Coordinates of C-alpha atoms and ligand atoms in Angstrom, one line a residue:
X1 CA -5.0 -1.6 24.6
X2 CA -1.3 -0.7 24.3
X3 CA -0.1 2.9 23.9
X4 CA 1.1 1.8 20.5
X5 CA -2.4 1.0 19.3
X6 CA -3.8 4.3 20.7
X7 CA -1.6 6.4 18.4
X8 CA -3.8 7.4 15.4
X9 CA -1.0 8.5 13.1
X10 CA 2.8 7.9 13.3
X11 CA 4.7 11.2 12.9
X12 CA 8.4 12.0 13.1
X13 CA 7.7 13.4 16.6
X14 CA 6.0 10.1 17.7
X15 CA 9.2 8.2 16.5
X16 CA 11.4 10.5 18.6
X17 CA 9.2 9.9 21.6
X18 CA 9.4 6.2 21.0
X19 CA 13.2 6.4 21.1
X20 CA 13.0 8.5 24.3
X21 CA 10.7 5.9 25.9
X22 CA 12.8 2.9 24.7
X23 CA 9.9 1.6 22.5
X24 CA 11.4 -0.2 19.5
X25 CA 10.3 1.0 16.0
X26 CA 9.1 -1.5 13.4
X27 CA 9.6 -0.7 9.8
X28 CA 8.8 -2.7 6.6
X29 CA 8.9 -2.0 2.9
X30 CA 5.9 -1.9 0.6
X31 CA 5.6 -0.9 -3.1
X32 CA 1.9 -1.4 -3.9
X33 CA -1.6 -0.6 -2.5
X34 CA -2.6 -4.2 -1.4
X35 CA 0.5 -5.0 0.5
X36 CA 0.7 -1.6 2.1
X37 CA -2.9 -1.9 3.3
X38 CA -2.0 -5.2 5.1
X39 CA 1.2 -3.9 6.6
X40 CA -0.4 -0.6 7.8
X41 CA -3.5 -2.4 9.3
X42 CA -1.2 -4.8 11.2
X43 CA 0.3 -1.8 13.0
X44 CA 3.7 -1.2 11.4
X45 CA 5.3 2.2 12.4
X46 CA 7.0 3.1 9.2
X47 CA 6.4 1.9 5.6
X48 CA 9.5 2.4 3.4
X49 CA 8.8 2.6 -0.3
X50 CA 12.4 1.5 -0.9
X51 CA 14.3 1.6 -4.1
X52 CA 14.6 -2.1 -3.4
X53 CA 11.5 -2.1 -5.6
X54 CA 14.1 -2.2 -8.5
X55 CA 15.2 -5.7 -7.4
X56 CA 12.0 -7.0 -5.8
X57 CA 9.4 -5.7 -8.2
X58 CA 11.3 -5.2 -11.4
X59 CA 13.9 -7.9 -11.3
X60 CA 17.0 -5.7 -11.7
X61 CA 20.2 -6.9 -10.1
X62 CA 20.8 -3.7 -8.2
X63 CA 18.8 -0.7 -7.0
X64 CA 20.4 1.6 -9.5
X65 CA 18.1 1.4 -12.5
X66 CA 14.8 2.6 -10.8
X67 CA 13.9 6.2 -11.7
X68 CA 12.0 9.0 -10.0
X69 CA 8.8 8.4 -12.0
X70 CA 8.8 4.8 -11.1
X71 CA 9.3 5.6 -7.4
X72 CA 6.4 8.1 -7.6
X73 CA 4.2 5.4 -9.0
X74 CA 5.0 3.0 -6.2
X75 CA 4.8 5.6 -3.5
X76 CA 1.4 7.0 -4.6
X77 CA 0.0 3.4 -4.6
X78 CA 1.2 2.9 -1.1
X79 CA 0.0 6.2 0.2
X80 CA -3.6 5.5 -1.0
X81 CA -3.6 2.5 1.3
X82 CA -2.1 3.9 4.4
X83 CA -4.1 5.3 7.4
X84 CA -1.6 5.2 10.3
X85 CA 2.0 4.5 9.3
X86 CA 4.6 7.1 8.4
X87 CA 5.4 6.6 4.7
X88 CA 9.1 7.2 3.7
X89 CA 10.2 7.1 0.1
X90 CA 13.7 6.5 -1.2
X91 CA 15.2 9.2 -3.5
X92 CA 16.4 6.9 -6.3
X93 CA 20.0 6.8 -7.6
X94 CA 20.7 9.7 -9.9
X95 CA 17.9 11.9 -8.6
X96 CA 20.0 13.8 -5.9
X97 CA 23.7 13.2 -6.3
X98 CA 24.1 15.9 -9.0
X99 CA 23.6 19.0 -6.9
X100 CA 21.4 20.3 -4.1
X101 CA 18.9 22.0 -6.5
X102 CA 18.3 18.8 -8.3
X103 CA 17.9 17.0 -5.0
X104 CA 15.3 19.4 -3.7
X105 CA 13.4 19.2 -7.0
X106 CA 13.3 15.4 -6.7
X107 CA 12.2 15.5 -3.1
X108 CA 9.5 18.1 -3.9
X109 CA 8.1 15.9 -6.7
X110 CA 7.9 12.9 -4.3
X111 CA 6.1 15.0 -1.7
X112 CA 3.7 16.7 -4.1
X113 CA 2.9 13.8 -6.4
X114 CA 2.6 11.0 -3.8
X115 CA 1.4 12.5 -0.6
X116 CA 4.2 10.6 1.3
X117 CA 5.5 12.0 4.6
X118 CA 9.3 11.9 4.3
X119 CA 12.2 10.9 2.0
X120 CA 15.3 8.8 2.6
X121 CA 18.7 9.4 1.1
X122 CA 21.9 7.3 1.2
X123 CA 25.1 9.0 2.3
X124 CA 26.7 11.2 4.9
X125 CA 28.8 14.4 4.8
X126 CA 29.1 14.3 1.0
X127 CA 25.4 14.9 0.5
X128 CA 24.9 17.3 3.4
X129 CA 24.3 20.3 1.2
X130 CA 21.4 18.5 -0.5
X131 CA 19.9 17.2 2.8
X132 CA 20.1 20.7 4.2
X133 CA 18.3 22.3 1.3
X134 CA 15.5 19.6 1.4
X135 CA 15.1 20.1 5.2
X136 CA 14.9 23.9 4.7
X137 CA 12.0 23.3 2.4
X138 CA 10.2 21.5 5.3
X139 CA 10.6 18.0 4.0
X140 CA 11.6 15.4 6.7
X141 CA 14.7 13.4 5.7
X142 CA 15.8 9.9 6.9
X143 CA 19.5 9.2 6.4
X144 CA 21.0 5.8 5.4
X145 CA 24.6 4.8 6.3
X146 CA 26.7 1.6 6.4
X147 CA 26.0 -0.5 3.4
X148 CA 24.4 1.9 0.9
X149 CA 23.2 -0.2 -2.1
X150 CA 23.2 2.7 -4.5
X151 CA 27.1 2.8 -4.1
X152 CA 27.4 -1.0 -4.6
X153 CA 29.8 -0.6 -7.6
X154 CA 32.1 1.6 -5.4
X155 CA 32.1 -1.0 -2.6
X156 CA 32.3 -3.9 -5.1
X157 CA 30.7 -6.3 -2.5
X158 CA 27.7 -6.6 -0.1
X159 CA 29.8 -7.7 2.9
X160 CA 29.4 -6.2 6.3
X161 CA 30.5 -2.5 6.4
X162 CA 32.6 -0.6 9.0
X163 CA 34.4 -3.5 10.6
X164 CA 37.6 -1.4 10.6
X165 CA 38.0 1.5 13.0
X166 CA 38.5 4.1 10.3
X167 CA 35.2 3.3 8.6
X168 CA 33.4 3.0 11.9
X169 CA 34.6 6.4 13.0
X170 CA 33.5 7.9 9.7
X171 CA 30.1 6.3 10.1
X172 CA 29.7 7.8 13.6
X173 CA 30.8 11.2 12.4
X174 CA 28.4 11.0 9.4
X175 CA 25.5 10.0 11.7
X176 CA 26.2 13.0 13.9
X177 CA 26.3 15.3 10.9
X178 CA 22.9 13.9 9.7
X179 CA 21.4 14.5 13.2
X180 CA 22.9 18.0 13.4
X181 CA 21.5 18.8 9.9
X182 CA 18.0 17.9 11.2
X183 CA 17.3 14.3 9.9
X184 CA 14.6 12.7 11.9
X185 CA 16.0 9.2 11.8
X186 CA 18.8 7.1 10.3
X187 CA 18.9 3.6 8.8
X188 CA 22.1 1.8 9.3
X189 CA 22.6 -1.3 7.1
X190 CA 24.8 -4.3 7.6
X191 CA 27.3 -3.1 10.3
X192 CA 28.6 -4.8 13.4
X193 CA 26.1 -4.9 16.3
X194 CA 28.5 -3.2 18.6
X195 CA 28.7 -0.3 16.2
X196 CA 24.9 -0.2 15.8
X197 CA 24.6 0.0 19.6
X198 CA 27.2 2.8 19.8
X199 CA 25.5 4.9 17.1
X200 CA 22.2 4.5 18.7
X201 CA 23.7 5.5 22.1
X202 CA 25.4 8.6 20.8
X203 CA 22.4 9.9 18.8
X204 CA 19.1 11.5 20.1
X205 CA 17.3 10.6 16.9
X206 CA 16.1 7.0 16.2
X207 CA 18.6 4.6 14.5
X208 CA 16.9 1.8 12.6
X209 CA 18.9 -1.2 11.7
X210 CA 18.9 -3.8 8.9
X211 CA 21.6 -6.3 9.8
X212 CA 22.9 -3.9 12.5
X213 CA 22.1 -6.0 15.6
X214 CA 19.8 -5.6 18.6
X215 CA 21.3 -2.4 20.1
X216 CA 19.5 0.0 17.7
X217 CA 16.1 1.7 18.2
X218 CA 14.2 -0.3 15.5
X219 CA 14.4 -2.8 12.7
X220 CA 13.6 -2.7 9.0
X221 CA 13.3 -5.6 6.6
X222 CA 12.1 -6.0 3.0
X223 CA 8.6 -7.4 3.3
X224 CA 9.0 -9.7 0.4
X225 CA 12.1 -11.2 2.1
X226 CA 10.5 -11.7 5.5
X227 CA 7.4 -13.2 3.9
X228 CA 9.5 -15.7 1.9
X229 CA 8.2 -14.4 -1.5
X230 CA 11.8 -13.8 -2.6
X231 CA 13.8 -17.0 -2.5
X232 CA 17.4 -16.4 -3.5
X233 CA 18.4 -13.9 -0.8
X234 CA 19.3 -15.3 2.6
X235 CA 21.6 -13.1 4.5
X236 CA 22.2 -13.9 8.2
X237 CA 20.1 -11.0 9.4
X238 CA 17.0 -12.1 7.6
X239 CA 14.3 -13.8 9.6
X240 CA 11.6 -15.4 7.4
X241 CA 8.2 -15.3 9.0
X242 CA 6.4 -17.2 6.1
X243 CA 7.4 -19.2 3.1
X244 CA 4.9 -17.7 0.8
X245 CA 6.7 -18.6 -2.4
X246 CA 6.0 -22.3 -1.5
X247 CA 2.4 -21.7 -0.6
X248 CA 1.8 -19.7 -3.8
X249 CA 3.5 -22.4 -5.9
X250 CA 1.0 -24.9 -4.4
X251 CA -1.9 -22.6 -5.0
X252 CA -0.9 -21.9 -8.6
X253 CA -0.5 -25.7 -9.3
X254 CA -3.8 -26.5 -7.7
X255 CA -5.5 -23.8 -9.9
X256 CA -3.9 -25.1 -13.0
X257 CA -5.0 -28.7 -12.2
X258 CA -8.6 -27.5 -11.4
X259 CA -8.8 -25.5 -14.7
X260 CA -7.4 -28.4 -16.8
X261 CA -9.7 -31.0 -15.1
X262 CA -12.8 -28.8 -15.4
X263 CA -13.3 -28.7 -11.6
X264 CA -13.1 -24.9 -11.7
X265 CA -15.5 -23.2 -11.9
X266 CA -18.1 -25.4 -10.2
X267 CA -21.9 -24.7 -10.2
X268 CA -21.7 -22.2 -7.4
X269 CA -18.9 -20.2 -9.0
X270 CA -20.8 -19.2 -12.1
X271 CA -23.8 -17.0 -13.0
Ligands
KIV1 O1 15.4 0.1 -0.4 C1 15.2 -0.5 0.7 O2 14.4 -1.4 0.8 C2 16.0 -0.1 1.8 C3 16.0 -0.9 3.0 C4 16.8 -2.1 2.8 C5 16.5 -0.2 4.2 O3 16.7 0.9 1.7

């Protein structure tokens, strides 16, 4: 049995030890009980209840519309399924940018009403007061730098971030600020792999990448993307492990045909 399988519960301390040992961290999203159960039982280290639920579950174009009550609904469904993984929940857009008091109130609601283990927030220095206040309340915080989808209308595009030196320097400075504040890990999204490697090398806390190359301490993907449930999103960094939308399409068509022909239910499938 590997050391990984012997761990009964992933904590922020376990993640730090994984970085120190050079053991890569695997993180996936989940927004509901059934999927979270599969992902947790398979041995994932971190489950992110991402605000990507806005696009994946609700069909919005961006992550901005999802609200705190909806995140709490998704997160509490996930927590009920999870026995081993660390569950991290995104603070949604508009629930923490106003001021640090509002940010703390949002984080407290997530922790109290869902039973999750940590929250994630997008941004660096500009949200440091809020992060600090949340950490002071004993709530673990994961940072998120690089492409931060809640600011998509400021960027105006989903292209790779921090290619230029000025933005790369700012990202490294922000990453260090987040570490110094006490964040237990940072997600870096869609940045050059050289920068991902540099951030990971300069920080003691785990740096988890999505489109940030192979030099970081772990990887995160949206489960619906890697399973091939979503179809119209194919960035270069995405590896599809299944093509579930095709299999599901076949299954639905077979069911329709069986119902229409009277083949379903058969004699054994009724009382
Ligand atoms: O909301 C989300 O799924 C995320 C990941 C892409 C990191 O923030």
